[in-house]
Coordinates of C-alpha atoms in Angstrom, one line a residue:
M4 CA 44.4 -55.8 -66.8
S5 CA 48.1 -54.8 -67.1
R6 CA 49.8 -56.2 -70.2
D7 CA 53.0 -55.5 -72.2
T8 CA 51.2 -54.9 -75.4
L9 CA 47.7 -54.0 -76.6
S10 CA 46.7 -55.2 -80.1
G11 CA 44.2 -53.8 -82.5
E12 CA 43.4 -50.5 -80.7
E13 CA 43.1 -47.3 -82.7
V14 CA 45.2 -44.6 -80.9
A15 CA 42.8 -41.8 -80.1
A16 CA 45.4 -39.5 -78.7
E17 CA 49.2 -39.3 -78.1
V18 CA 50.0 -37.0 -75.1
D19 CA 52.6 -36.4 -72.5
V20 CA 50.1 -37.0 -69.6
L21 CA 46.9 -39.0 -69.6
I22 CA 44.6 -37.9 -66.8
V23 CA 42.1 -40.6 -65.8
G24 CA 39.2 -38.8 -64.2
A25 CA 37.8 -35.4 -65.3
G26 CA 36.5 -34.2 -61.9
P27 CA 37.8 -31.1 -60.1
T28 CA 41.3 -32.6 -59.4
G29 CA 41.6 -33.9 -63.0
L30 CA 40.6 -30.6 -64.5
Y31 CA 43.0 -28.7 -62.4
A32 CA 45.7 -31.2 -63.4
A33 CA 45.0 -30.6 -67.1
Y34 CA 45.5 -26.9 -66.5
Y35 CA 48.7 -27.4 -64.6
A36 CA 50.0 -29.8 -67.2
G37 CA 49.5 -27.1 -69.8
F38 CA 51.2 -24.6 -67.5
R39 CA 54.2 -27.0 -67.4
G40 CA 54.2 -27.3 -71.2
L41 CA 52.8 -30.8 -71.2
S42 CA 50.1 -32.0 -73.5
A43 CA 47.2 -33.7 -71.7
A44 CA 44.1 -35.8 -72.4
L45 CA 41.3 -36.5 -69.9
V46 CA 39.4 -39.8 -69.9
D47 CA 36.2 -40.1 -67.9
S48 CA 33.3 -42.6 -68.0
L49 CA 30.8 -39.8 -67.6
P50 CA 29.6 -37.8 -70.7
E51 CA 30.5 -34.4 -69.2
P52 CA 33.5 -33.1 -67.3
G53 CA 33.1 -32.5 -63.6
G54 CA 33.0 -36.1 -62.2
Q55 CA 30.9 -36.5 -59.1
V56 CA 30.2 -32.8 -58.8
T57 CA 28.5 -32.7 -62.2
A58 CA 26.8 -36.1 -61.8
M59 CA 25.5 -35.7 -58.3
Y60 CA 25.9 -32.2 -56.8
P61 CA 25.8 -29.5 -59.6
E62 CA 23.4 -27.3 -57.6
K63 CA 24.9 -27.8 -54.1
R64 CA 27.0 -25.2 -52.5
I65 CA 30.7 -26.0 -51.9
F66 CA 32.4 -24.3 -48.9
D67 CA 35.9 -25.7 -48.9
V68 CA 37.5 -24.1 -52.0
A69 CA 39.9 -21.4 -51.1
G70 CA 38.9 -18.0 -52.2
F71 CA 35.2 -18.7 -52.4
P72 CA 33.0 -18.3 -49.3
E73 CA 30.7 -20.6 -51.2
I74 CA 30.3 -21.7 -54.8
R75 CA 27.8 -23.9 -56.7
G76 CA 29.1 -27.1 -58.0
R77 CA 28.3 -26.3 -61.6
D78 CA 30.0 -22.9 -61.3
L79 CA 33.2 -24.5 -59.9
I80 CA 33.3 -27.0 -62.8
S81 CA 32.7 -24.3 -65.3
G82 CA 35.6 -22.3 -64.0
L83 CA 37.9 -25.3 -63.9
V84 CA 37.0 -26.2 -67.5
E85 CA 37.6 -22.6 -68.7
Q86 CA 41.0 -22.7 -66.8
A87 CA 42.0 -26.0 -68.3
D88 CA 40.9 -25.1 -71.9
R89 CA 43.5 -22.3 -72.0
Y90 CA 45.9 -25.2 -72.9
E91 CA 43.5 -27.2 -75.1
P92 CA 43.5 -30.6 -73.4
T93 CA 41.9 -33.5 -75.3
Y94 CA 38.6 -34.7 -73.8
L95 CA 37.8 -38.4 -74.2
L96 CA 34.4 -38.5 -72.3
G97 CA 32.0 -41.3 -72.0
R98 CA 34.8 -43.8 -72.1
Y99 CA 36.3 -46.1 -69.5
A100 CA 40.0 -46.7 -69.1
T101 CA 40.2 -50.5 -69.2
D102 CA 43.7 -52.0 -70.1
L103 CA 47.2 -50.8 -69.4
A104 CA 50.3 -51.8 -71.4
V105 CA 53.9 -50.6 -70.9
D106 CA 56.5 -50.6 -73.7
S107 CA 59.6 -48.7 -74.6
R108 CA 57.6 -45.7 -75.7
G109 CA 55.8 -45.3 -72.4
L110 CA 52.2 -46.2 -71.5
L111 CA 49.4 -47.4 -73.8
V112 CA 45.9 -47.3 -72.1
G113 CA 43.0 -49.1 -73.8
L114 CA 39.6 -47.6 -73.6
G115 CA 36.2 -49.2 -73.4
D116 CA 35.3 -48.2 -76.9
G117 CA 38.2 -50.1 -78.4
S118 CA 40.5 -47.1 -78.9
A119 CA 43.7 -46.4 -76.9
V120 CA 45.7 -43.5 -75.6
R121 CA 49.5 -43.4 -75.7
A122 CA 51.1 -41.3 -73.0
G123 CA 54.4 -40.6 -71.4
A124 CA 52.9 -40.8 -68.0
M125 CA 49.5 -41.2 -66.3
L126 CA 47.8 -39.3 -63.5
I127 CA 44.8 -41.1 -61.9
T128 CA 42.3 -38.7 -60.5
A129 CA 39.3 -41.1 -60.5
G130 CA 37.8 -39.9 -57.2
I131 CA 36.0 -42.7 -55.5
G132 CA 35.9 -44.7 -58.8
E133 CA 32.6 -46.1 -60.2
F134 CA 29.9 -45.2 -57.8
T135 CA 26.4 -46.6 -57.3
P136 CA 23.8 -45.0 -55.1
R137 CA 22.4 -47.1 -52.3
P138 CA 18.7 -47.8 -53.0
L139 CA 15.8 -46.8 -50.8
P140 CA 14.2 -50.1 -49.9
A141 CA 10.7 -48.8 -50.2
G142 CA 11.5 -47.0 -53.4
D143 CA 11.6 -50.0 -55.8
G144 CA 9.7 -49.0 -58.9
W145 CA 9.5 -45.3 -58.1
L146 CA 12.7 -44.1 -59.7
E147 CA 11.9 -41.6 -62.4
R148 CA 8.5 -41.1 -60.8
G149 CA 9.6 -38.9 -57.9
V150 CA 12.3 -40.9 -56.1
V151 CA 15.7 -39.5 -57.0
H152 CA 19.3 -39.9 -55.7
F153 CA 20.6 -36.6 -57.1
I154 CA 19.0 -33.3 -58.3
P155 CA 20.7 -31.8 -61.3
E156 CA 18.2 -28.9 -61.5
I157 CA 16.9 -27.5 -58.2
A158 CA 14.4 -25.3 -60.0
A159 CA 12.6 -28.4 -61.3
H160 CA 11.3 -29.0 -57.8
E161 CA 9.8 -25.6 -57.3
G162 CA 6.5 -25.7 -55.3
R163 CA 6.8 -29.3 -54.5
D164 CA 6.7 -31.1 -51.2
V165 CA 10.0 -32.8 -50.8
V166 CA 11.1 -35.5 -48.3
V167 CA 14.9 -36.0 -48.0
V168 CA 15.8 -39.4 -46.5
G169 CA 19.3 -39.7 -44.9
G170 CA 21.4 -38.3 -42.1
G171 CA 24.7 -37.4 -43.7
D172 CA 26.2 -34.2 -45.2
S173 CA 24.5 -34.8 -48.5
A174 CA 21.0 -35.1 -47.0
F175 CA 21.5 -31.8 -45.2
D176 CA 23.0 -30.2 -48.3
W177 CA 19.9 -31.1 -50.3
V178 CA 17.6 -29.7 -47.6
L179 CA 19.5 -26.4 -47.8
A180 CA 19.5 -26.3 -51.6
L181 CA 15.7 -27.2 -51.9
H182 CA 14.4 -25.1 -49.0
P183 CA 14.3 -21.8 -51.0
V184 CA 12.2 -23.2 -53.9
A185 CA 10.2 -26.1 -52.5
N186 CA 6.7 -25.8 -51.0
S187 CA 8.0 -27.8 -48.0
V188 CA 11.1 -29.9 -47.1
T189 CA 11.2 -32.6 -44.5
L190 CA 14.2 -34.7 -43.5
V191 CA 13.7 -38.3 -42.3
H192 CA 16.5 -40.4 -40.7
R193 CA 16.3 -43.8 -39.3
R194 CA 18.6 -43.1 -36.4
A195 CA 18.3 -40.7 -33.5
R196 CA 21.6 -39.0 -34.4
F197 CA 22.9 -37.5 -37.6
R198 CA 26.2 -38.1 -39.3
A199 CA 26.3 -34.7 -40.9
Q200 CA 28.7 -31.9 -39.8
D201 CA 27.4 -29.9 -36.8
G202 CA 27.5 -26.7 -38.8
L203 CA 25.2 -28.1 -41.5
I204 CA 22.8 -29.4 -38.8
R205 CA 22.6 -26.0 -37.1
E206 CA 22.0 -24.3 -40.4
V207 CA 19.1 -26.5 -41.2
E208 CA 17.7 -26.2 -37.7
R209 CA 17.6 -22.4 -38.1
L210 CA 15.3 -22.9 -41.1
D211 CA 12.8 -24.7 -38.9
V212 CA 12.7 -27.6 -41.3
P213 CA 11.0 -30.7 -39.7
L214 CA 13.6 -33.3 -38.7
I215 CA 12.0 -36.7 -38.1
T216 CA 14.4 -39.2 -36.5
G217 CA 13.9 -42.8 -35.6
A218 CA 11.8 -43.3 -38.7
E219 CA 12.0 -45.3 -41.9
V220 CA 10.0 -45.1 -45.2
A221 CA 7.6 -48.0 -45.0
E222 CA 5.6 -47.3 -48.2
I223 CA 5.5 -44.9 -51.1
R224 CA 2.1 -44.2 -52.7
G225 CA 1.1 -42.4 -55.8
D226 CA -0.1 -42.9 -59.3
E227 CA 1.5 -44.1 -62.5
H228 CA 3.1 -40.7 -63.1
R229 CA 4.4 -39.6 -59.7
V230 CA 4.8 -40.1 -56.0
R231 CA 2.0 -38.5 -53.9
E232 CA 2.7 -39.4 -50.3
I233 CA 4.9 -41.6 -48.2
E234 CA 4.2 -43.6 -45.0
L235 CA 6.8 -43.6 -42.3
E236 CA 7.2 -46.3 -39.6
L237 CA 8.2 -44.6 -36.4
S238 CA 10.5 -46.2 -33.8
G239 CA 7.6 -46.6 -31.3
G240 CA 5.5 -48.6 -33.8
D241 CA 3.3 -45.7 -34.9
T242 CA 3.0 -44.5 -38.5
K243 CA 3.0 -41.1 -40.1
V244 CA 2.0 -40.0 -43.6
L245 CA 3.7 -37.2 -45.4
R246 CA 2.7 -35.5 -48.6
A247 CA 5.5 -35.7 -51.1
Q248 CA 6.0 -35.3 -54.8
T249 CA 9.8 -35.7 -54.6
V250 CA 11.7 -38.2 -52.4
V251 CA 15.5 -37.7 -52.3
A252 CA 17.2 -40.9 -51.2
A253 CA 20.5 -39.5 -49.8
L254 CA 21.7 -42.8 -48.4
G255 CA 25.2 -42.7 -49.7
F256 CA 26.7 -44.9 -52.4
T257 CA 29.0 -47.9 -53.0
A258 CA 32.2 -47.4 -55.0
E259 CA 34.7 -49.6 -56.9
L260 CA 37.9 -48.8 -58.7
G261 CA 36.8 -50.9 -61.7
P262 CA 39.5 -52.0 -64.2
I263 CA 42.1 -49.8 -62.5
A264 CA 42.2 -52.3 -59.6
E265 CA 43.7 -54.8 -62.0
W266 CA 46.7 -52.6 -63.0
E267 CA 49.1 -54.0 -60.4
L268 CA 49.0 -50.8 -58.3
E269 CA 49.5 -51.0 -54.6
L270 CA 46.0 -50.4 -53.1
D271 CA 44.7 -49.3 -49.7
K272 CA 41.1 -50.7 -49.8
R273 CA 39.6 -48.7 -52.7
S274 CA 42.4 -46.1 -52.9
I275 CA 45.8 -46.1 -54.5
K276 CA 48.9 -45.7 -52.3
V277 CA 51.2 -42.9 -53.3
D278 CA 54.4 -41.4 -51.9
T279 CA 55.1 -37.7 -51.3
T280 CA 55.5 -37.0 -55.0
M281 CA 52.1 -38.6 -55.7
R282 CA 53.8 -41.5 -57.5
T283 CA 52.4 -45.0 -57.2
N284 CA 54.4 -48.2 -57.0
R285 CA 54.7 -48.2 -60.8
E286 CA 56.9 -45.9 -62.9
R287 CA 55.2 -43.0 -64.6
I288 CA 51.9 -43.7 -62.9
Y289 CA 50.7 -41.1 -60.3
A290 CA 47.5 -40.5 -58.4
A291 CA 45.8 -37.5 -56.8
G292 CA 42.6 -36.5 -55.3
D293 CA 40.2 -38.8 -53.4
V294 CA 41.6 -41.9 -55.1
A295 CA 45.1 -41.3 -53.6
S296 CA 46.1 -42.6 -50.2
Y297 CA 48.9 -41.8 -47.8
P298 CA 49.1 -41.3 -44.0
G299 CA 47.2 -38.3 -42.7
K300 CA 45.3 -37.9 -45.9
V301 CA 42.4 -35.4 -45.8
K302 CA 39.8 -35.8 -48.6
L303 CA 38.9 -32.3 -49.7
I304 CA 38.7 -30.6 -53.2
A305 CA 41.4 -28.2 -52.0
T306 CA 43.7 -31.1 -51.1
G307 CA 43.2 -32.6 -54.6
F308 CA 44.3 -29.3 -56.2
G309 CA 47.6 -29.3 -54.4
E310 CA 48.2 -33.0 -55.1
A311 CA 47.5 -32.4 -58.8
A312 CA 50.2 -29.7 -58.9
T313 CA 52.6 -31.9 -57.0
A314 CA 52.0 -34.8 -59.3
V315 CA 52.3 -32.8 -62.5
N316 CA 55.6 -31.1 -61.4
N317 CA 57.1 -34.5 -60.6
I318 CA 55.8 -36.0 -63.9
A319 CA 57.5 -33.2 -65.8
V320 CA 60.8 -34.1 -64.2
E321 CA 60.3 -37.8 -64.8
L322 CA 59.6 -37.2 -68.5
D323 CA 62.5 -34.8 -68.8
P324 CA 65.1 -35.1 -66.1
S325 CA 66.6 -31.7 -67.2
A326 CA 63.4 -29.9 -66.2
R327 CA 63.1 -28.0 -63.0
L328 CA 60.8 -29.5 -60.3
F329 CA 59.4 -26.1 -59.5
P330 CA 59.0 -23.8 -62.5
G331 CA 58.0 -20.7 -60.6
H332 CA 54.6 -19.1 -59.9
S333 CA 52.0 -18.7 -62.7
T334 CA 51.8 -15.0 -61.7
N335 CA 55.3 -14.7 -63.1
T336 CA 54.3 -15.7 -66.6
G337 CA 52.5 -13.6 -69.2

């Protein structure tokens, strides 16, 4: 909800820039805000910084960050937090941004815990928003007993027989991550063709991992503690039983912007439209990363970093018209 005033909220922080979303783009924006001499606070509904990377892919290898041939998700986030902490941003984690009010002093953003943040400007780096994994139809009742959507600790599955269900990038990423530690890894996909990138598919094929296509999980069997095996229904009508103590349901997820969708921002489906400065249709409100939309957009972590710098530089000028848009390179500072 967008309102002119918010009443009764305790102000948790007063900053130049409120960053909504503490994923990679938000963390880099916090660093860059500090570099520009702006105070910043990060709000995120998750209890730890890192956004989707921390929640879903901490052990997965990331290949599209410049300067790193590959880097684990948790290591990338650790580096970004260390970089941002140089300028001591305020972290308001485990809280949703709910309400937005505009007054003569700038923006006042209400949080789900009843507090609020006052800011001169806001940068929304909320990624895909609030995400919910798509369930495995046969997996009802087996969550926490072997059926998982994400794997925070790869080592916890050492020596297990793992079945990964899905055909996209995430499914193949999990196969690559689990193969070195699991007793066996098998990928099952209901279609004959995969959606994953060709490079990922070739890498998995070189490992000689069984790839079962045209198959769906018909039944999961086990005991009160854990999955023990799954039964597949094959396209020809036959069935196949696989031993499994872990079943990774990598079937994608649904996402919603949540309360942000009610802030009178111009939207493009579940994304926020921005101009070349990363500004939205509302004054002092910008967006960057996967949540930002413009013609030709490519959704990469590397893209988000550049958008964050663009947004913060333009925010600095909007807050202080005498400021320079481009302050120089960080390598020129002590």
